[in-house]
Short mmCIF file of C-alpha atoms and ligand atoms in Angstrom, two decimals:
data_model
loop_
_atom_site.label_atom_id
_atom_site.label_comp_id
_atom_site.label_asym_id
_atom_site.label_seq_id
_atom_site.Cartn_x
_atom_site.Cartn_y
_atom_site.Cartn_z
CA UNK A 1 32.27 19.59 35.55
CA UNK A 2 31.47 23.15 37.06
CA UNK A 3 28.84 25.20 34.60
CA UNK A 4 31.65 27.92 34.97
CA UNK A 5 34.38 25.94 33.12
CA UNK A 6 32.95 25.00 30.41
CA UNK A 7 35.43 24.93 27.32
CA UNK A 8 35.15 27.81 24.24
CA UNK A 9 34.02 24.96 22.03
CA UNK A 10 31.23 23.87 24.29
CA UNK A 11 30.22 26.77 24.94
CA UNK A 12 29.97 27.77 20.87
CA UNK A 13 28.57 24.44 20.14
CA UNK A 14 25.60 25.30 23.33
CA UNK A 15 25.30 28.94 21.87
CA UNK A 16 24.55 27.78 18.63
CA UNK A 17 22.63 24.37 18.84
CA UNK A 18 20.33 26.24 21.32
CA UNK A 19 20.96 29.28 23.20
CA UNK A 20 20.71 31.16 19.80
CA UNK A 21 17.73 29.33 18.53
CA UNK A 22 15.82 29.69 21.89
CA UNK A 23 16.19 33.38 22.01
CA UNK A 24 15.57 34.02 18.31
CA UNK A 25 12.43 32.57 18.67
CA UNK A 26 11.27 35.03 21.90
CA UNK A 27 12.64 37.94 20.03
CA UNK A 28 10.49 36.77 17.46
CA UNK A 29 7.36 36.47 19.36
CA UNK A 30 8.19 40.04 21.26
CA UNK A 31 8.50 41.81 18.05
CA UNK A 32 5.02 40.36 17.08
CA UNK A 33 3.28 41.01 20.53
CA UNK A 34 4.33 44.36 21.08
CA UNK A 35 4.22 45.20 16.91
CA UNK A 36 7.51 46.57 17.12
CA UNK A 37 8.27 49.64 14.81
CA UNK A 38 11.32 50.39 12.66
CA UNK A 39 11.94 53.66 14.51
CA UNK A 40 11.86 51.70 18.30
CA UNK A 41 13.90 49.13 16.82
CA UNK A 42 16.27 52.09 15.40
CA UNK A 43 16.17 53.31 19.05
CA UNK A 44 17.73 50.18 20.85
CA UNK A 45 20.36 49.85 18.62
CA UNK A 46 21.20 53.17 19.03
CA UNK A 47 21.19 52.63 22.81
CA UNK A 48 23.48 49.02 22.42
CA UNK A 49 25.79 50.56 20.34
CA UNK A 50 26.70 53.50 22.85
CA UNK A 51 26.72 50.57 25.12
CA UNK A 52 29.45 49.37 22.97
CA UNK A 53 31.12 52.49 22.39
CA UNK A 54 31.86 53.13 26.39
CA UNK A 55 32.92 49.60 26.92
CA UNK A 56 36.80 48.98 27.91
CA UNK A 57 38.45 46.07 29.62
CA UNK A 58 37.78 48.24 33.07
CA UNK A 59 34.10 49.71 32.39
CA UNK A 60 32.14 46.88 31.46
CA UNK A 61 28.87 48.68 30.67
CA UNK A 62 27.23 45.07 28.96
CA UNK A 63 27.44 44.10 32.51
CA UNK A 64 26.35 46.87 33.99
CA UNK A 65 23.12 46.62 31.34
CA UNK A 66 22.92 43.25 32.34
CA UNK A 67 23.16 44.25 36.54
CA UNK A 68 20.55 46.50 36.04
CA UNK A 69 17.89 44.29 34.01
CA UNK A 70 18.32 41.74 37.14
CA UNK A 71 19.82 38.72 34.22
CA UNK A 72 22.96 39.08 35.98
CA UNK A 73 21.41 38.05 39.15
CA UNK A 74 18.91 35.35 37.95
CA UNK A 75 21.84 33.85 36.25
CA UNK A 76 23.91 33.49 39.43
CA UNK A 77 20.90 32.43 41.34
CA UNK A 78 20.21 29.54 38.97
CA UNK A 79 23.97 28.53 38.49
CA UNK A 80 23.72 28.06 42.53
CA UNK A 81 21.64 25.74 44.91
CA UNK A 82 19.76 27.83 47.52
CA UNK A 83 20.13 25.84 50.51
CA UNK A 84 19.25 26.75 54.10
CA UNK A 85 22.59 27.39 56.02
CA UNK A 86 24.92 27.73 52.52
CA UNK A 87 25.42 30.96 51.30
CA UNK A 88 23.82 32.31 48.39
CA UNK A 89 24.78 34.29 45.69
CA UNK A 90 25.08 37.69 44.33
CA UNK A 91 26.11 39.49 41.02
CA UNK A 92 29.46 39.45 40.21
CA UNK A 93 29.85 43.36 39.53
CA UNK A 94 31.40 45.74 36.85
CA UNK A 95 34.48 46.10 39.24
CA UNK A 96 36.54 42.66 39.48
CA UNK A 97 39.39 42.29 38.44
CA UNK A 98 41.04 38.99 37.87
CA UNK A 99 44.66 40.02 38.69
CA UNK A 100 43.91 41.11 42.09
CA UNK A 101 47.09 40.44 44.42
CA UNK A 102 47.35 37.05 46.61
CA UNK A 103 47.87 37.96 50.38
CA UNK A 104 48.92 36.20 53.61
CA UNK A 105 46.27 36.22 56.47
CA UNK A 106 46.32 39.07 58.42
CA UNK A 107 47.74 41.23 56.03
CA UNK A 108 45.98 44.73 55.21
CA UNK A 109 44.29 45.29 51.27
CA UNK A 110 44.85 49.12 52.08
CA UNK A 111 47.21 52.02 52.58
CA UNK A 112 47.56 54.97 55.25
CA UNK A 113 45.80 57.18 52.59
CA UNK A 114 43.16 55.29 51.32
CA UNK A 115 39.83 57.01 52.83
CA UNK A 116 37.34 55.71 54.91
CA UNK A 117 37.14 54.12 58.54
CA UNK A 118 39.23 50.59 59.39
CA UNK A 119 37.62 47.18 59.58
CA UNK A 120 39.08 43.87 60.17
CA UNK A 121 37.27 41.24 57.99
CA UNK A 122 37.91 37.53 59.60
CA UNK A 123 35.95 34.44 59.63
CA UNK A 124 35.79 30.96 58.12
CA UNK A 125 35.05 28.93 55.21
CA UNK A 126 33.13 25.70 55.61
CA UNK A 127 31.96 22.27 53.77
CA UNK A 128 28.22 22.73 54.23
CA UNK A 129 27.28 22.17 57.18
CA UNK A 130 29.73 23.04 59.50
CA UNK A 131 33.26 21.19 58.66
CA UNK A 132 36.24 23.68 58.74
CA UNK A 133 37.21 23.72 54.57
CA UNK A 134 41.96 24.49 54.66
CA UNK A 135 43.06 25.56 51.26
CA UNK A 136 39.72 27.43 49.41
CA UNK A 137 40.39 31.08 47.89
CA UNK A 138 38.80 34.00 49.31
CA UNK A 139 39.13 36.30 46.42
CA UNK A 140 37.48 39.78 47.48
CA UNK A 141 37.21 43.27 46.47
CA UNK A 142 34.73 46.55 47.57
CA UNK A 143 34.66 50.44 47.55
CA UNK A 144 36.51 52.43 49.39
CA UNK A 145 35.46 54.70 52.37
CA UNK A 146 34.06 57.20 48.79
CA UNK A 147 32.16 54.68 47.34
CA UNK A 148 34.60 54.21 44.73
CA UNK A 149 36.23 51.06 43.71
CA UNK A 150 40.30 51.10 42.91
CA UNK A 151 39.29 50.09 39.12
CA UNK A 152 37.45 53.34 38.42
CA UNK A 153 40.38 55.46 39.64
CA UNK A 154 42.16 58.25 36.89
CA UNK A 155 45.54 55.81 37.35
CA UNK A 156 43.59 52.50 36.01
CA UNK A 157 43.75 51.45 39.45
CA UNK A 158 47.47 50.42 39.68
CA UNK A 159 47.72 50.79 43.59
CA UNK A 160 45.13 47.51 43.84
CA UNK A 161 43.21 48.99 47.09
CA UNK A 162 40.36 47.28 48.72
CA UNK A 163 41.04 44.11 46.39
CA UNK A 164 43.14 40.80 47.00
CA UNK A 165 42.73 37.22 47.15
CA UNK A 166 43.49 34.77 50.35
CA UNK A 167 43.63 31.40 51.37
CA UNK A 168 42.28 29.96 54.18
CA UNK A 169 44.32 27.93 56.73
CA UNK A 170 44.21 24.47 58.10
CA UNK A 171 41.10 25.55 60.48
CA UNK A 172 39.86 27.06 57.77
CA UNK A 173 40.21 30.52 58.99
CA UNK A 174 40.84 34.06 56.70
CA UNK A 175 41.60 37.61 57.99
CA UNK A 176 42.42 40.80 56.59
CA UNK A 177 42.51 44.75 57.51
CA UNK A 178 40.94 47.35 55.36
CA UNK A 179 38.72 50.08 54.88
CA UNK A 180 34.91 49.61 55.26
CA UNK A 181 32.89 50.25 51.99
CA UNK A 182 30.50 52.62 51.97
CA UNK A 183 27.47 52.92 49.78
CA UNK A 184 28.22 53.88 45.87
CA UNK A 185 26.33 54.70 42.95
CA UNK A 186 26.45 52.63 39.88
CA UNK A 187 28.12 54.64 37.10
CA UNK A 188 25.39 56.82 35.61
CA UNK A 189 27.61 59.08 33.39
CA UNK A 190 27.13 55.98 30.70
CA UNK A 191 24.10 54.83 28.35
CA UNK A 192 22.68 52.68 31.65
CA UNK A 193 22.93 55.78 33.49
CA UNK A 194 20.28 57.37 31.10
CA UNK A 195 18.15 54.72 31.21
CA UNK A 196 17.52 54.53 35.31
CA UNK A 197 17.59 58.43 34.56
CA UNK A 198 14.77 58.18 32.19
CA UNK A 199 12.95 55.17 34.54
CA UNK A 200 13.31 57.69 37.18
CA UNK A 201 14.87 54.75 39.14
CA UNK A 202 17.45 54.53 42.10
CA UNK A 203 21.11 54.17 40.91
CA UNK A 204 22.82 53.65 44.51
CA UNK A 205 23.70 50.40 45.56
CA UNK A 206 24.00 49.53 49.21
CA UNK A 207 27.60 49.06 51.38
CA UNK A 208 28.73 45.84 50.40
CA UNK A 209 32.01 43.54 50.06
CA UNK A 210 32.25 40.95 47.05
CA UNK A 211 33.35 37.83 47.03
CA UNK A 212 34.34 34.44 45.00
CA UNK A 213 34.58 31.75 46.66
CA UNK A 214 36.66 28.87 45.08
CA UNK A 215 37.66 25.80 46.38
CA UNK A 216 38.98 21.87 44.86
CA UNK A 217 36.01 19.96 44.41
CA UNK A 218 33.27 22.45 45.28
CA UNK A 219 30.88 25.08 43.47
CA UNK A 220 32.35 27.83 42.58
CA UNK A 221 30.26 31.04 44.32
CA UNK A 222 30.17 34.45 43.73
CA UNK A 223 28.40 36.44 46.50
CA UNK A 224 28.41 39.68 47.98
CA UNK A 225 28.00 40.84 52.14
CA UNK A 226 25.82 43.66 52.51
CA UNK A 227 25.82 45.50 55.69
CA UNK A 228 22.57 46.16 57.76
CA UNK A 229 22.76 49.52 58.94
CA UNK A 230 23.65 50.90 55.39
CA UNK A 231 20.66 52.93 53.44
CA UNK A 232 19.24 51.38 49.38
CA UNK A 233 19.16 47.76 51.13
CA UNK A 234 15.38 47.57 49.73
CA UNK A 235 16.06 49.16 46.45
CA UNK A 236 19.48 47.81 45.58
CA UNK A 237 19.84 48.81 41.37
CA UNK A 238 21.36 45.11 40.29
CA UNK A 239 19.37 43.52 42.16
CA UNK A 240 21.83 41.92 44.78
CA UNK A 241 20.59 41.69 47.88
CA UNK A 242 18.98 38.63 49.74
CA UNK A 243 18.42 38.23 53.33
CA UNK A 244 20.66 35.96 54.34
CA UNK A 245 23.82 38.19 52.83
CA UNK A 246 22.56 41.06 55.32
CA UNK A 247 25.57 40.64 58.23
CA UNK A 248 25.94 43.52 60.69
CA UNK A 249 29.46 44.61 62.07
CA UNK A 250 30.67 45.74 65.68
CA UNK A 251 32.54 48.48 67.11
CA UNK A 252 36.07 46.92 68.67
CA UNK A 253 38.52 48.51 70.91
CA UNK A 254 40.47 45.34 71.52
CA UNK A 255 44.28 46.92 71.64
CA UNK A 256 45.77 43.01 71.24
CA UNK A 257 43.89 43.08 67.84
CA UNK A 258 45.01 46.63 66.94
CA UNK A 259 48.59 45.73 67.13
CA UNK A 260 48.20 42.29 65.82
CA UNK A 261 47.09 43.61 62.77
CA UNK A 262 48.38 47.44 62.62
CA UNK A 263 45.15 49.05 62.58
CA UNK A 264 45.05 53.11 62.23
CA UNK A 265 41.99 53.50 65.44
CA UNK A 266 39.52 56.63 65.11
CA UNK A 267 37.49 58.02 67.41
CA UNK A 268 33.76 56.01 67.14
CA UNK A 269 31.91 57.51 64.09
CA UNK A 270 29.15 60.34 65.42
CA UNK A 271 31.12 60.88 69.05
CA UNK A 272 34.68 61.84 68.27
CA UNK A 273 35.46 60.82 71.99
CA UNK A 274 39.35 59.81 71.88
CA UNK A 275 38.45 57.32 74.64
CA UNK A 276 36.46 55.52 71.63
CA UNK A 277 39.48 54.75 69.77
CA UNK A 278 38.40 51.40 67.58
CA UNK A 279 37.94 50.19 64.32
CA UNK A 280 35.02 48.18 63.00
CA UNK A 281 35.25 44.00 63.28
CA UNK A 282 33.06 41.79 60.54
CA UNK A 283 33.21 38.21 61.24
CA UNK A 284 31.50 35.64 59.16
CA UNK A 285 31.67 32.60 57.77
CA UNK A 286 31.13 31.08 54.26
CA UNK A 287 29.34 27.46 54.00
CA UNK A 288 29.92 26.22 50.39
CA UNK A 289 28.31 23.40 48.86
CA UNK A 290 30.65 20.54 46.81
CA UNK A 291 29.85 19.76 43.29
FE1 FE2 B 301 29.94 46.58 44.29
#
């Protein structure tokens, strides 16, 4: 049975018979090794419950507190194999959302007016090593060309931009238009915000797409892409990146691709020369392990 699917009652019957106990008993021993005093402890709840207060079902500051303190990414690292040549994981994100559109291959996850520069996203999804894997679920989502993800917009994020799940084909092959994400930074207008604030650390994240990965009969992965020219790849906030989830992209003026897919072209970033009319091209490919 996949750790992810474990039933409510399991998971209570876990929580209790042991979770619970183990960390009562390092809270325990922290309080005594540090001698923790009434007004510090009056201070963190303080803190948890304006945690609490700024929660809704689309900011998800626990997970956000979680991001930044790095559990969120030791528990995904843990809940997946690292294997040379499968991919590895990355933290989920405050942003998902689970009722993120189902598209065709090929289609585009964004509109004329959403900002930022065009990129076609295509590649494959294999049964580690190499075997071409039809029918597994591509479910991404990312920023758009402001750093800002279609949840956190005034409308709820109703016009589901930059988000969308897909299905690879019988070569195991996915493809989509969109907008390229851009580097962000984690919202700091919350109680997390104050604490980096107060750690005088780094709240920007670097470019990246998300991803879950889902397939019959194989772990389920969540992972991110994170793109090598963009800047905070060293001091990522959550804690996401890893080597091997550093791809790079290319600049593509392939006109058969342009109308295959109805790409908007733009001049090349940084030259504005019409005879660089292109869009960006990512192509990668997903090796995912069975359970
Ligand atoms: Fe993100």
């Amino acid at each position: 049975m996949d750790a992810n699917d474990v039933s409510m009652n399991d998971l209570t019957e876990r929580v209790v018979e042991h979770l619970l106990v183990e960390i009562v008993k390092l809270l325990h021993n922290y309080i005594r090794d540090v001698q923790f005093t009434p007004a510090e402890w009056a201070e963190c709840w303080k803190f948890l419950t304006k945690v609490g207060q700024i929660s809704t079902d689309s900011r998800h500051e626990f997970i956000l507190l979680a991001d930044v303190l790095g559990i969120s990414a030791l528990i995904e690292f843990q809940s997946y194999p690292s294997i040379p040549g499968a991919i590895e994981s990355s933290p989920l994100g405050p942003f998902h959302v689970d009722s993120s559109p189902s598209f065709s291959n090929g289609d585009t996850m964004s509109s004329e007016s959403t900002p930022g520069e065009p990129v076609l996203t295509r590649g494959r999804v294999l049964r580690f090593p190499d075997t071409p894997l039809a029918g597994a679920t591509i479910d991404t989502w990312h920023s758009d060309g402001h750093g800002v993800y279609d949840v956190e917009y005034d409308d709820g994020g109703s016009g589901f931009i930059c988000l969308g799940k897909f299905v690879t084909d019988a070569d195991g092959k996915f493809e989509y238009a969109c907008i390229k994400p851009v580097s962000y930074s984690i919202p700091l207008d919350g109680p997390v915000g104050d604490l980096l604030k107060k750690l005088n650390m780094n709240g920007n994240r670097p470019a990246h797409m998300h991803f879950i990965l889902t397939a019959p009969g194989f772990k389920k992965l969540v992972t991110a892409l994170y793109f090598g020219d963009s800047d905070y790849l060293d001091s990522d906030p959550v804690w996401g990146v890893k080597q091997s989830l550093i791809v790079s992209y290319t600049w593509c003026q392939n006109l058969d691709l342009v109308e295959k897919y109805g790409i908007i072209e733009i001049p090349r970033p940084g030259e504005g020369d019409k005879n660089s009319l292109g869009f960006w091209l990512l192509e990668h490919d997903f090796v995912l392990l069975e359970e």
